[in-house]
PDB file of C-alpha atoms in Angstrom:
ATOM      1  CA  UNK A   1     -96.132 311.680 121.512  1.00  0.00           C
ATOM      2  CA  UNK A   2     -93.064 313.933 122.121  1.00  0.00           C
ATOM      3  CA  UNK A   3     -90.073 312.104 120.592  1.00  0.00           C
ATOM      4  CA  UNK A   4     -91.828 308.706 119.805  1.00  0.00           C
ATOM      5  CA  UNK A   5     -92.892 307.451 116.684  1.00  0.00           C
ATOM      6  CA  UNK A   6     -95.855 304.610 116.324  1.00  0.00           C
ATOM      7  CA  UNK A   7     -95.515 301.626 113.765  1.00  0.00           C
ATOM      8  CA  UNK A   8     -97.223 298.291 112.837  1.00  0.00           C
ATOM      9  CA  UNK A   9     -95.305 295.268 114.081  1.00  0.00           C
ATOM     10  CA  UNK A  10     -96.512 291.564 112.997  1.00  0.00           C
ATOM     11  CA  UNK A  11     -95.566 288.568 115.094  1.00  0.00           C
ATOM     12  CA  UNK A  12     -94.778 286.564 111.380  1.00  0.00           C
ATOM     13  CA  UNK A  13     -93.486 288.651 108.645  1.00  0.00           C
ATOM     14  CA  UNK A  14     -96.155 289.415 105.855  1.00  0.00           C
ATOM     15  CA  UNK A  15     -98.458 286.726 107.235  1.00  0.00           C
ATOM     16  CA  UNK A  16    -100.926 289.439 108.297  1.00  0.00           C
ATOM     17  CA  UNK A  17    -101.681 288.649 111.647  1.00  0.00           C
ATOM     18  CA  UNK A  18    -100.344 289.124 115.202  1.00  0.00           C
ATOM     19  CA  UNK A  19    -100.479 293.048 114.469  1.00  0.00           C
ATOM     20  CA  UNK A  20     -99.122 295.077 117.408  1.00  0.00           C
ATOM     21  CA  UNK A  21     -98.784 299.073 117.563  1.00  0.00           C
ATOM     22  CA  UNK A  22     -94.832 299.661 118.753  1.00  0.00           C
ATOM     23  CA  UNK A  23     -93.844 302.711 119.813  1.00  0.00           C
ATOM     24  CA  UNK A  24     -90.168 303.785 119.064  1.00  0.00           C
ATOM     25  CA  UNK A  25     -88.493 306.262 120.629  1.00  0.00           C
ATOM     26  CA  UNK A  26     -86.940 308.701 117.449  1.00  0.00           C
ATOM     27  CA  UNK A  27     -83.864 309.460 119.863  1.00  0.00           C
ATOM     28  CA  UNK A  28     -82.459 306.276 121.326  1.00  0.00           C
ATOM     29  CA  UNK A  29     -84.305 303.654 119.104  1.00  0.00           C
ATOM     30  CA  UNK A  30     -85.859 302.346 122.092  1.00  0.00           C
ATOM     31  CA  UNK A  31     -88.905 300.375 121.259  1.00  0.00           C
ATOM     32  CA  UNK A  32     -91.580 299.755 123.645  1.00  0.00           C
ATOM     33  CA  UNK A  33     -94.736 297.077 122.473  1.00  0.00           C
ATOM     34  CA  UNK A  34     -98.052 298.712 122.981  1.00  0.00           C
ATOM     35  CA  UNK A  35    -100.159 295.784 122.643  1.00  0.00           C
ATOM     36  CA  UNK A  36    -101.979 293.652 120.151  1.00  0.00           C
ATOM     37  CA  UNK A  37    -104.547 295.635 118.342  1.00  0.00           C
ATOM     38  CA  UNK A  38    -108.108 294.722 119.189  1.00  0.00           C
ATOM     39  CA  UNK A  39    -111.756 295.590 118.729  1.00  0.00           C
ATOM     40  CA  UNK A  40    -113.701 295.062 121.712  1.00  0.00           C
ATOM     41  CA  UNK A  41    -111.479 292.314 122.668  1.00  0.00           C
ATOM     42  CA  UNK A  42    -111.242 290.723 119.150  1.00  0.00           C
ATOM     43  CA  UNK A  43    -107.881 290.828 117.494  1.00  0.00           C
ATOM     44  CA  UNK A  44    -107.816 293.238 114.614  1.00  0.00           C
ATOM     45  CA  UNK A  45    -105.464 291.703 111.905  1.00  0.00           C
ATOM     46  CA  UNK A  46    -103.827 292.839 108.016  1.00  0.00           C
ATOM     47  CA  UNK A  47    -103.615 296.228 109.529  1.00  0.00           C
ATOM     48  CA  UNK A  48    -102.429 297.848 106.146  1.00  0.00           C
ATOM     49  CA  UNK A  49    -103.741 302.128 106.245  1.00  0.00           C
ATOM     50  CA  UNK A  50    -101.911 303.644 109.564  1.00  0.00           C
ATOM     51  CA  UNK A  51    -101.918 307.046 110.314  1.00  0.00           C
ATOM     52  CA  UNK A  52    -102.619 310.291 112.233  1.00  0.00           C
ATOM     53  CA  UNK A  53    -104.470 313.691 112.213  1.00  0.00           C
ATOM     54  CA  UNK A  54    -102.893 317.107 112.947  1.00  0.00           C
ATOM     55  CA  UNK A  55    -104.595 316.196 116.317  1.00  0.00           C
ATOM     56  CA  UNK A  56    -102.556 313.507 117.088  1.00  0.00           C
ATOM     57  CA  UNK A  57    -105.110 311.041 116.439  1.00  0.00           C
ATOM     58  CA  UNK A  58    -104.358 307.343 114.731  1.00  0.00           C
ATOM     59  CA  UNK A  59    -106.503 306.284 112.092  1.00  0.00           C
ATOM     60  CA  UNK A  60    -106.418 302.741 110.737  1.00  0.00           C
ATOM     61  CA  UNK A  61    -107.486 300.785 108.036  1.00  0.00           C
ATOM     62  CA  UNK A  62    -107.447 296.363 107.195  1.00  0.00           C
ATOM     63  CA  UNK A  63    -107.480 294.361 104.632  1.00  0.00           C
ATOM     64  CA  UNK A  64    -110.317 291.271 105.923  1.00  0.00           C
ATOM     65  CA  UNK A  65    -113.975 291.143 105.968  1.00  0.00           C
ATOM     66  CA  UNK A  66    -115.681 294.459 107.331  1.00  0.00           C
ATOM     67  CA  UNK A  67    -113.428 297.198 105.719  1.00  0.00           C
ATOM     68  CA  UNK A  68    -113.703 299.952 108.421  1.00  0.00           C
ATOM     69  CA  UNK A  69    -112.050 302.799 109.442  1.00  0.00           C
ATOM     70  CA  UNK A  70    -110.716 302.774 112.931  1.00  0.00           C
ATOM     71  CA  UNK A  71    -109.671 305.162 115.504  1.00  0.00           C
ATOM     72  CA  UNK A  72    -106.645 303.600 117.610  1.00  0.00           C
ATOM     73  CA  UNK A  73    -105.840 304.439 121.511  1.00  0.00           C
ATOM     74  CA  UNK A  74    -102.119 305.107 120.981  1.00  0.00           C
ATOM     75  CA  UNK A  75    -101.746 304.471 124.831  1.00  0.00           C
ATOM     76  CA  UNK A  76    -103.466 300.497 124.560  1.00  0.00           C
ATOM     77  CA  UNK A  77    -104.072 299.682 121.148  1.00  0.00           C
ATOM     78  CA  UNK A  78    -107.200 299.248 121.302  1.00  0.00           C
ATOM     79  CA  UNK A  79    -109.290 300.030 117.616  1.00  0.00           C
ATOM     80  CA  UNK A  80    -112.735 301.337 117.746  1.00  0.00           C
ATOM     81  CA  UNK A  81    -115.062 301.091 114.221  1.00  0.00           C
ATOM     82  CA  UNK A  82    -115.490 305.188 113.221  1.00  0.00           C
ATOM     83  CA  UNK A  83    -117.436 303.994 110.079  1.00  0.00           C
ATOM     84  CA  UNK A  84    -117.546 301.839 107.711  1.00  0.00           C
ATOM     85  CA  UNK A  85    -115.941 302.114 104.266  1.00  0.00           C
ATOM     86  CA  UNK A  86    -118.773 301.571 102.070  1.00  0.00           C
ATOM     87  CA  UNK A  87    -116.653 301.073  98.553  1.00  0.00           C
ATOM     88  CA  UNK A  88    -113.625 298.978  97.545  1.00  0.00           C
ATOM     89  CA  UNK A  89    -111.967 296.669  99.794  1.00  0.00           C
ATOM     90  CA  UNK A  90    -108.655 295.688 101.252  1.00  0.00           C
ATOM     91  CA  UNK A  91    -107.558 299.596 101.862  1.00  0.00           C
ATOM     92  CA  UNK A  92    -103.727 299.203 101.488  1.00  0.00           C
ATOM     93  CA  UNK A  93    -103.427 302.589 102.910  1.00  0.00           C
ATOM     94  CA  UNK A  94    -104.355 306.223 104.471  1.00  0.00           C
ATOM     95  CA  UNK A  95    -103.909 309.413 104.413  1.00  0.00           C
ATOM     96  CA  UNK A  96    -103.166 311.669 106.874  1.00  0.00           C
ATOM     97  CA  UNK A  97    -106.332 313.833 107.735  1.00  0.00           C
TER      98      UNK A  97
END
């Protein structure tokens, strides 16, 4: 990702939904919109864990129903279901792996 950095935009503030993955450039503070997050074509909302691997990979976790960890496509947004989080629920956060 060179100079960018990735975030977690919502389309209503702390409403949970309408979550986006923005990329920002670290330099300028350019910000381009990725897309909506999705899981095979489903919106993925209360994104809430968000972060990456030493490989570059994002890593995601939500806060509704199925409580799943999710590899995201930094280049579309779209999620994919990795496995699923079989204690707890509503994973506020992640750590980097």
């Amino acid at each position: 990702m060179g100079g960018a950095l990735l975030r977690i935009k919502r389309s209503v503030a702390n409403n949970s939904t309408g979550d986006h993955i923005v990329r920002i450039d670290r330099f300028t503070g350019a910000t381009v919109d990725i897309g909506r997050i999705r899981v095979g074509g489903v919106d993925l909302d209360d994104v809430e864990g968000f972060g990456s691997d030493s490989q570059g990979t994002i890593w995601a976790t939500h806060g509704r129903t199925a409580y799943d960890l999710y590899r995201i496509d930094p280049a579309t947004a779209a999620a994919t279901v990795v496995h699923a989080i079989p204690t707890g629920g509503d994973h506020e956060s992640i750590a980097c792996l």
